[in-house]
Every structure is written in structure tokens, then in C-alpha cells.
Amino acid sequence: MEKDLSNNLWKFFIFSLSQRRHFIPILAIYFLTLPNTNAQQIGTYVAIGYFASFLFEIPSGYFADIFGHKRTLILAKILMILSLFSFIFAQSLYHFIAGSALLSLSFAATSGTSSAFIHNTISCLNKEKEFTKIMSKIAANVSLASALLIILLPFLTEISIVLPLKINLIFDLIGLVAVLSLKSPEECYHIAQGKPQSFFHIVKTAIDPKFYPTAIFVGSIGGFIMATNGYRYVYLESLGYPIILIGFVMGLSRLFWFFIGHNAHLLEQKIGMKKIFKIEIFLFPLILLSTSYFSNPYLNGFMFSLLMGYFWGRNHLINGYFLKNFLNNKHYKATMLSVKNQIQLAFQIIVAFGISFVMRESYKIGYLTLGILLFVILMLLYPYLEKTLPN
């Protein structure tokens, strides 16, 4: 039993690697090669995808806690494969909307569930205190492996702009095999006992009320950062960044992710979450503002890499912090993390729709607007956050 559960870690590594969309740097550029498309429509399909994720984020976490984490991860992989087919055979905006919605549904089914699954696995292995360290290192190693693919795949656009997507399909099929072979930890860790509680009862009793100020603060950061996904690479291309080198931007972000992820637990130990949140009030807006100020595509590419590398590198540090401090009922981990992600998605939808009108006129003004608004929002939220942070 213990060996099977230990094997979950490397199998989860393969599954996580397969869930990465290594073609993202060229996806928006590929979209603009289709007939009758424009930059504003990028915001449309991205925002609709976020809306689909918003609708199913919390239900997916609740579903996973009741139905089973492994089964939910299998469903997520199937949705991801269907999403990829939608992109590969796309002929119009509507195909991208379908692909984006399926992609977001897959991420919704994975986000809280994957952390809950691994948390239960390492709990069975009596390593619960090492969750942040183990999960961050898995994610960091995935980011390093994906960096090479992200850098190399855009070169295939010289043959066909859709070829990187077809290559990604191979990884999806391998990931499906990996997730099917996972060992469920439910035999030694009971996910639910007795009659399942209603979702609203869980939100009221299983989640500490102090959770919400922190979730809103973290969610606002994530919402602003993720809402720009559709514009990051087309902005760089408009500045003169070569399309065949665009993968280096995301690849470098994975390297930052690797180093930050491997040391995320040290950040918590040496700096503490309260100071980390204070730093982030200035860090994220400053990077967004810098990309609006500079016109050098390579410098902006570096700034985007740093932005995303740090954002994702500290992700499981954040998840571990929530699981440690705000969970009253250990049987509903995925539900709580899904509520956290739902709050982020609310910000993503609003920002993605709103900023699309600005980005249509100017990418620079768009990033300037994002930086200023994010700073103002974080400054307004922090006093409420500080009152509820655990000592």
C-alpha cells in the first residue's frame, strides 16, 4: 500500500506535465491567423473560458470531495483532450470559445482536486507537514521539464502553426494513462464519512471565516495576472519579438518557477506570509507597470517571465497556507481550495472583459491600467487582510 502511494508522486508528476499547455505562447497568434478575427476577440474567448471555470470551480471541488479525487482527475484529463481537439480543428472564434471553455473546465476540475489528492496521499505516508515542500517541488520539476518543450515547440510553427498543438496531444494521451494508474488514498484516508453534507453547510462550517479576506487578496492578484494571458505574447510580437522565439519567454518563466518552487517552503520559514503579502502589494503592480513603460521586447519578455515564474512558484505555498490555517473539516480540502479559486475567477472575468476594450486600442495603456488598478485594490484590501492573518 505504502509503495503504491509513493508511486502516486511520480505518476502525478507525469499527469501534471501533460496538463501543461506547452503551445500557449503561440495560441493567440494562431487564433489571429483565422479568418475574421481580431485582438478584442482574444479577450472574448479567454473571458468566456474563465466564466465556464467560474461556474464549475466550486461544484468541481465539492464533486471531487464526494465523488472521489482520482475520478475527478480522470475527468479533467478527458476534458483537456477534448479542448485540444477543438483548438486543432478550429475554423472560427466559436471553436476557440469551445476549446477555451473545455480547457477551463479541466483546470477547474484539477485546481483544488490535485492539491487535495496529494495532501491525502502524503498524509497516508505520514508526511503531512511536508506538503508545501513536496507539492512545490513536484510543480517546480514539472515546470523545468515543460520549459524545454515550451522553448522548442514554437520552432515547429515554421512547418505549421498548429503542429505544436498536435505534439501536445501525445503528452495528453500519456497523461491519461498516468492518471488512470494512480492509487487512491481513500483506503487509509476517508474523504467523506456518513451522509454527504450540503455545499452551503460545508462553506458555513468547514471553512474558517478568516479565510475570505486572504482569499480575496490572493484572488485579486491571480485575477489580474491570469486575465492578461491572451495578450502577453501578442503584445511582445507587436514590439518585434520573433514568433519562433516566443517560447523562450514561457520557458524562462518555468525556470523561475523551478527555483522559486524548490525554495517556497524556505520563504514561509524565513520571511513569513504576512511579509510576503506586503511585498506582493508592490511587486506585481510594479512588474505590470514596467511592461507598459519599456518598449524593448526582450526586456518585457524577461519581466513577463519573472512575473509568471514567481506567481506560479509560490502557488502551493499559498495552498498549503490555506489548508493549514483555514480548514475546519479535513474531508473538504478540494471544496475550500475551489472556493479560493472561484474568488480569483471572479476577478479574472471582470478584468478580462474590461481590459479587452483598452487592449484593442493600445497594449501599453492596457498594462498601465492593470498595474495602477491592481495596486489600488491591494492597498485597499490589505488592512482587512492584516486583521485576520494568523499570528
Coordinates of C-alpha atoms in Angstrom, one line a residue:
M1 CA 0.0 0.0 0.0
E2 CA 2.7 2.5 1.0
K3 CA 4.8 1.7 -2.2
D4 CA 1.7 2.3 -4.3
L5 CA 1.0 5.6 -2.6
S6 CA 4.7 6.6 -3.1
N7 CA 4.3 5.9 -6.8
N8 CA 1.5 8.4 -6.9
L9 CA 4.1 11.2 -6.7
W10 CA 5.9 10.3 -9.9
K11 CA 2.7 9.4 -11.7
F12 CA 1.2 12.8 -10.6
F13 CA 4.3 14.4 -12.0
I14 CA 3.6 12.9 -15.4
F15 CA -0.1 13.9 -15.2
S16 CA 0.8 17.4 -14.2
L17 CA 3.3 17.7 -17.1
S18 CA 0.6 16.5 -19.5
Q19 CA -1.8 19.1 -18.2
R20 CA 0.5 22.0 -19.1
R21 CA -0.4 23.7 -22.4
H22 CA 3.0 24.0 -24.0
F23 CA 1.5 25.7 -27.0
I24 CA 0.1 28.7 -25.1
P25 CA 2.8 31.1 -26.3
I26 CA 1.5 30.8 -29.9
L27 CA -2.2 30.1 -29.2
A28 CA -3.4 33.8 -29.5
I29 CA -1.1 34.2 -32.6
Y30 CA -2.6 31.1 -34.1
F31 CA -6.1 32.5 -33.4
L32 CA -5.3 35.7 -35.3
T33 CA -4.4 33.7 -38.4
L34 CA -8.0 32.5 -38.7
P35 CA -10.4 34.5 -40.9
N36 CA -12.3 37.5 -39.4
T37 CA -10.5 37.6 -36.1
N38 CA -9.1 40.5 -34.1
A39 CA -7.3 41.2 -30.8
Q40 CA -10.5 42.1 -28.9
Q41 CA -11.9 38.6 -29.7
I42 CA -9.0 37.2 -27.7
G43 CA -10.4 38.7 -24.6
T44 CA -13.8 37.3 -25.6
Y45 CA -12.8 33.6 -25.8
V46 CA -10.5 34.0 -22.8
A47 CA -13.2 35.6 -20.6
I48 CA -15.8 33.0 -21.7
G49 CA -13.4 30.3 -20.7
Y50 CA -12.9 32.0 -17.3
F51 CA -16.7 32.2 -16.9
A52 CA -17.1 28.5 -17.6
S53 CA -14.4 27.8 -15.0
F54 CA -16.1 30.2 -12.6
L55 CA -19.4 28.3 -12.9
F56 CA -17.8 24.9 -12.3
E57 CA -14.9 25.7 -10.0
I58 CA -16.7 25.3 -6.6
P59 CA -19.0 22.5 -7.9
S60 CA -16.0 20.6 -9.1
G61 CA -14.3 20.8 -5.7
Y62 CA -17.4 19.7 -3.9
F63 CA -17.9 17.0 -6.6
A64 CA -14.3 15.8 -6.1
D65 CA -14.7 15.5 -2.3
I66 CA -17.9 13.5 -2.7
F67 CA -17.3 11.5 -5.9
G68 CA -13.5 10.9 -5.4
H69 CA -10.4 12.9 -6.3
K70 CA -9.0 10.3 -8.7
R71 CA -12.2 10.0 -10.7
T72 CA -12.3 13.8 -10.9
L73 CA -8.7 14.0 -12.2
I74 CA -9.5 11.4 -14.9
L75 CA -12.5 13.6 -16.0
A76 CA -10.2 16.6 -16.1
K77 CA -7.8 14.8 -18.4
I78 CA -10.6 13.8 -20.8
L79 CA -11.9 17.4 -20.9
M80 CA -8.3 18.6 -21.6
I81 CA -8.1 16.2 -24.6
L82 CA -11.4 17.4 -26.0
S83 CA -10.3 21.0 -25.6
L84 CA -7.2 20.3 -27.6
F85 CA -9.2 18.8 -30.4
S86 CA -11.3 22.0 -30.5
F87 CA -8.2 24.1 -31.0
I88 CA -6.6 21.8 -33.5
F89 CA -9.6 21.8 -35.8
A90 CA -10.6 25.4 -35.2
Q91 CA -12.0 27.4 -38.1
S92 CA -13.5 30.4 -36.2
L93 CA -14.0 32.2 -32.9
Y94 CA -16.7 29.7 -31.9
H95 CA -14.2 26.8 -31.9
F96 CA -11.8 28.8 -29.7
I97 CA -14.7 29.5 -27.3
A98 CA -15.5 25.8 -27.1
G99 CA -11.8 24.9 -26.6
S100 CA -11.3 27.6 -24.0
A101 CA -14.4 26.5 -22.1
L102 CA -13.3 22.9 -22.1
L103 CA -9.8 23.9 -21.1
S104 CA -11.1 26.0 -18.2
L105 CA -13.4 23.1 -17.1
S106 CA -10.4 20.8 -17.0
F107 CA -8.4 23.3 -14.9
A108 CA -11.4 23.8 -12.6
A109 CA -11.6 20.0 -12.0
T110 CA -7.8 19.9 -11.4
S111 CA -7.1 23.0 -9.4
G112 CA -8.3 22.1 -5.9
T113 CA -8.5 18.4 -6.5
S114 CA -4.9 17.8 -7.3
S115 CA -3.7 19.5 -4.1
A116 CA -6.3 17.6 -2.1
F117 CA -5.3 14.3 -3.7
I118 CA -1.6 14.8 -3.0
H119 CA -2.3 16.1 0.5
N120 CA -4.3 12.9 1.3
T121 CA -1.5 10.8 -0.3
I122 CA 1.3 12.3 1.8
S123 CA -0.9 12.2 4.9
C124 CA -1.2 8.4 4.5
L125 CA 2.6 8.4 4.2
N126 CA 2.9 10.4 7.5
K127 CA 4.5 13.4 5.7
E128 CA 1.6 15.9 6.1
K129 CA 3.9 18.6 7.4
E130 CA 6.0 18.4 4.2
F131 CA 3.0 19.2 1.9
T132 CA 4.3 22.6 0.8
K133 CA 7.8 21.3 0.2
I134 CA 6.7 18.1 -1.7
M135 CA 4.0 19.7 -3.8
S136 CA 6.1 22.8 -4.6
K137 CA 9.0 20.6 -5.8
I138 CA 6.7 18.4 -7.9
A139 CA 5.3 21.6 -9.6
A140 CA 8.8 23.0 -9.9
N141 CA 10.2 19.9 -11.6
V142 CA 7.2 19.9 -13.9
S143 CA 8.0 23.5 -14.8
L144 CA 11.6 22.7 -15.6
A145 CA 10.6 19.7 -17.9
S146 CA 8.0 21.8 -19.6
A147 CA 10.4 24.7 -20.2
L148 CA 12.3 22.8 -22.8
L149 CA 9.1 21.9 -24.6
I150 CA 7.8 25.4 -24.5
I151 CA 11.1 26.8 -25.9
L152 CA 11.3 24.2 -28.7
L153 CA 7.7 23.8 -29.9
P154 CA 7.3 27.3 -31.4
F155 CA 10.1 26.4 -33.8
L156 CA 7.7 23.9 -35.3
T157 CA 5.5 26.8 -36.4
E158 CA 7.9 27.1 -39.4
I159 CA 6.3 23.9 -40.6
S160 CA 2.8 24.5 -39.4
I161 CA 1.4 26.8 -36.7
V162 CA -0.9 24.0 -35.5
L163 CA 1.9 21.4 -35.2
P164 CA 2.8 22.3 -31.6
L165 CA -0.8 21.5 -30.6
K166 CA -0.7 18.1 -32.3
I167 CA 2.6 17.3 -30.4
N168 CA 0.8 18.2 -27.1
L169 CA -1.9 15.7 -27.9
I170 CA 0.8 12.9 -27.5
F171 CA 1.5 14.2 -23.9
D172 CA -2.2 14.3 -23.1
L173 CA -2.6 10.6 -24.0
I174 CA 0.4 9.7 -21.9
G175 CA -1.1 11.7 -19.0
L176 CA -4.3 9.9 -19.4
V177 CA -2.5 6.6 -18.8
A178 CA -0.7 8.0 -15.8
V179 CA -3.9 9.3 -14.1
L180 CA -5.7 6.1 -14.7
S181 CA -2.9 4.2 -12.8
L182 CA -3.0 6.4 -9.7
K183 CA -3.6 4.7 -6.4
S184 CA -6.5 6.3 -4.5
P185 CA -5.5 7.1 -0.9
E186 CA -9.1 6.8 0.3
E187 CA -8.5 3.3 1.7
C188 CA -6.4 4.8 4.5
Y189 CA -7.8 8.4 4.4
H190 CA -11.6 8.6 4.3
I191 CA -12.6 11.5 2.2
A192 CA -16.1 11.6 3.5
Q193 CA -17.9 9.7 6.2
G194 CA -21.6 9.2 6.6
K195 CA -24.1 11.2 4.6
P196 CA -22.5 13.9 2.4
Q197 CA -23.1 17.5 3.7
S198 CA -24.7 20.1 1.5
F199 CA -22.3 22.6 -0.2
F200 CA -23.7 25.6 1.7
H201 CA -23.3 23.7 5.1
I202 CA -19.7 23.0 4.2
V203 CA -19.0 26.6 3.3
K204 CA -20.5 27.7 6.6
T205 CA -18.9 25.1 8.9
A206 CA -15.8 23.6 7.2
I207 CA -14.2 26.9 6.2
D208 CA -12.9 29.4 8.8
P209 CA -14.5 32.9 8.2
K210 CA -11.0 34.4 8.4
F211 CA -10.3 32.6 5.1
Y212 CA -12.2 35.2 3.0
P213 CA -10.1 38.3 3.4
T214 CA -7.0 36.4 2.5
A215 CA -8.7 34.6 -0.4
I216 CA -10.0 37.9 -1.8
F217 CA -6.5 39.5 -1.5
V218 CA -4.8 36.5 -3.2
G219 CA -7.6 36.2 -5.7
S220 CA -7.3 39.8 -6.9
I221 CA -3.6 39.2 -7.7
G222 CA -4.3 36.0 -9.5
G223 CA -7.3 37.5 -11.4
F224 CA -5.3 40.4 -12.7
I225 CA -2.3 38.3 -13.7
M226 CA -4.3 35.5 -15.4
A227 CA -6.6 37.9 -17.2
T228 CA -3.6 39.0 -19.3
N229 CA -2.8 35.5 -20.6
G230 CA -4.3 36.2 -24.0
Y231 CA -2.4 39.4 -24.6
R232 CA 1.1 38.7 -23.3
Y233 CA 2.5 37.1 -26.4
V234 CA 0.7 39.2 -29.0
Y235 CA 2.0 42.3 -27.2
L236 CA 5.5 41.0 -27.4
E237 CA 5.1 40.1 -31.1
S238 CA 3.8 43.7 -31.7
L239 CA 7.0 45.0 -30.2
G240 CA 9.0 42.9 -32.6
Y241 CA 9.6 39.7 -30.7
P242 CA 10.2 36.8 -33.2
I243 CA 7.4 34.2 -33.1
I244 CA 9.8 31.3 -33.3
L245 CA 11.5 32.6 -30.1
I246 CA 8.3 33.3 -28.2
G247 CA 8.6 30.0 -26.3
F248 CA 11.7 31.3 -24.5
V249 CA 9.5 33.7 -22.5
M250 CA 7.3 31.0 -21.1
G251 CA 10.3 28.7 -20.9
L252 CA 12.2 31.2 -18.8
S253 CA 9.2 31.6 -16.5
R254 CA 9.3 27.9 -15.9
L255 CA 13.0 28.2 -14.8
F256 CA 12.0 30.9 -12.4
W257 CA 9.1 28.7 -11.2
F258 CA 11.6 25.8 -10.7
F259 CA 13.9 27.8 -8.4
I260 CA 11.1 29.5 -6.5
G261 CA 9.1 26.3 -6.2
H262 CA 12.1 24.4 -4.8
N263 CA 12.6 27.1 -2.1
A264 CA 8.9 28.1 -1.5
H265 CA 8.9 26.4 2.0
L266 CA 12.0 28.5 2.9
L267 CA 10.2 31.7 2.0
E268 CA 7.5 30.8 4.5
Q269 CA 10.0 29.9 7.2
K270 CA 12.4 32.9 6.8
I271 CA 10.1 35.7 5.7
G272 CA 6.6 34.6 6.8
M273 CA 3.3 35.0 4.9
K274 CA 2.5 38.5 6.3
K275 CA 5.7 40.0 4.9
I276 CA 5.2 38.1 1.7
F277 CA 1.8 39.6 1.2
K278 CA 3.2 43.1 1.9
I279 CA 5.9 42.6 -0.7
E280 CA 3.3 41.4 -3.3
I281 CA 1.4 44.6 -2.9
F282 CA 4.2 46.4 -4.7
L283 CA 5.8 43.5 -6.7
F284 CA 3.0 42.5 -9.0
P285 CA 1.8 46.0 -9.9
L286 CA 5.4 47.2 -10.4
I287 CA 6.1 44.5 -13.0
L288 CA 2.9 45.2 -14.9
L289 CA 3.7 48.9 -14.9
S290 CA 7.3 48.2 -16.1
T291 CA 6.0 46.3 -19.2
S292 CA 3.9 49.3 -20.1
Y293 CA 6.9 51.7 -19.8
F294 CA 9.5 49.7 -21.7
S295 CA 9.4 49.1 -25.5
N296 CA 12.2 46.6 -25.7
P297 CA 10.5 43.2 -26.5
Y298 CA 13.3 41.2 -24.8
L299 CA 13.3 43.2 -21.6
N300 CA 9.5 42.9 -21.4
G301 CA 9.7 39.2 -22.2
F302 CA 12.1 38.9 -19.2
M303 CA 9.6 40.8 -17.0
F304 CA 6.7 38.6 -18.0
S305 CA 8.9 35.5 -17.3
L306 CA 9.7 36.8 -13.8
L307 CA 6.0 37.7 -13.2
M308 CA 4.7 34.3 -14.1
G309 CA 7.6 32.3 -12.6
Y310 CA 7.1 33.9 -9.2
F311 CA 3.3 33.8 -9.4
W312 CA 3.2 30.0 -10.0
G313 CA 6.3 29.2 -8.0
R314 CA 4.6 30.4 -4.8
N315 CA 1.2 28.8 -5.7
H316 CA 1.5 25.7 -3.5
L317 CA 2.9 27.8 -0.7
I318 CA -0.4 29.6 -0.8
N319 CA -2.4 26.4 -1.0
G320 CA -0.5 24.9 1.9
Y321 CA -1.1 28.1 4.0
F322 CA -4.9 27.9 3.4
L323 CA -5.0 24.2 4.2
K324 CA -3.0 24.7 7.4
N325 CA -4.9 27.8 8.7
F326 CA -8.4 27.9 7.4
L327 CA -9.8 24.4 7.1
N328 CA -12.1 23.2 9.9
N329 CA -13.1 19.9 8.3
K330 CA -10.2 17.9 6.7
H331 CA -12.7 16.0 4.5
Y332 CA -13.4 19.0 2.3
K333 CA -10.0 20.2 1.2
A334 CA -10.9 20.4 -2.5
T335 CA -14.0 22.4 -1.8
M336 CA -12.1 25.0 0.2
L337 CA -9.4 25.4 -2.4
S338 CA -12.1 25.6 -5.1
V339 CA -13.8 28.5 -3.2
K340 CA -10.4 30.2 -3.2
N341 CA -10.1 29.7 -6.9
Q342 CA -13.6 30.8 -7.5
I343 CA -12.9 34.2 -6.0
Q344 CA -9.9 34.6 -8.3
L345 CA -12.0 33.6 -11.3
A346 CA -14.5 36.4 -10.4
F347 CA -11.7 38.9 -10.7
Q348 CA -10.4 37.2 -13.9
I349 CA -13.8 37.5 -15.7
I350 CA -14.3 41.2 -14.8
V351 CA -10.7 42.2 -15.7
A352 CA -10.6 40.1 -18.9
F353 CA -13.8 41.7 -20.3
G354 CA -13.0 45.2 -19.1
I355 CA -9.4 45.3 -20.3
S356 CA -10.2 43.9 -23.7
F357 CA -11.6 47.3 -24.7
V358 CA -8.4 49.0 -23.6
M359 CA -6.1 46.4 -25.3
R360 CA -7.9 46.9 -28.6
E361 CA -6.6 50.5 -28.6
S362 CA -3.2 50.0 -27.0
Y363 CA -1.4 47.1 -25.2
K364 CA 0.8 49.6 -23.4
I365 CA -2.1 51.6 -22.0
G366 CA -3.7 48.3 -21.1
Y367 CA -0.8 47.1 -18.9
L368 CA -0.5 50.6 -17.4
T369 CA -4.2 50.4 -16.4
L370 CA -3.8 47.0 -14.9
G371 CA -0.8 48.0 -12.8
I372 CA -2.4 51.0 -11.4
L373 CA -5.8 49.3 -10.6
L374 CA -4.1 46.3 -9.0
F375 CA -2.0 48.4 -6.7
V376 CA -5.0 50.5 -5.6
I377 CA -7.1 47.3 -4.9
L378 CA -4.3 45.6 -2.9
M379 CA -3.8 48.7 -0.8
L380 CA -7.5 48.9 0.0
L381 CA -7.7 45.2 0.8
Y382 CA -4.6 44.8 3.0
P383 CA -5.9 46.4 6.2
Y384 CA -8.8 43.9 6.3
L385 CA -6.3 41.0 5.5
E386 CA -3.9 42.0 8.2
K387 CA -6.6 41.8 10.9
T388 CA -7.3 38.2 10.1
L389 CA -3.9 36.8 9.5
P390 CA -2.8 34.1 12.0
N391 CA 0.0 35.2 14.3

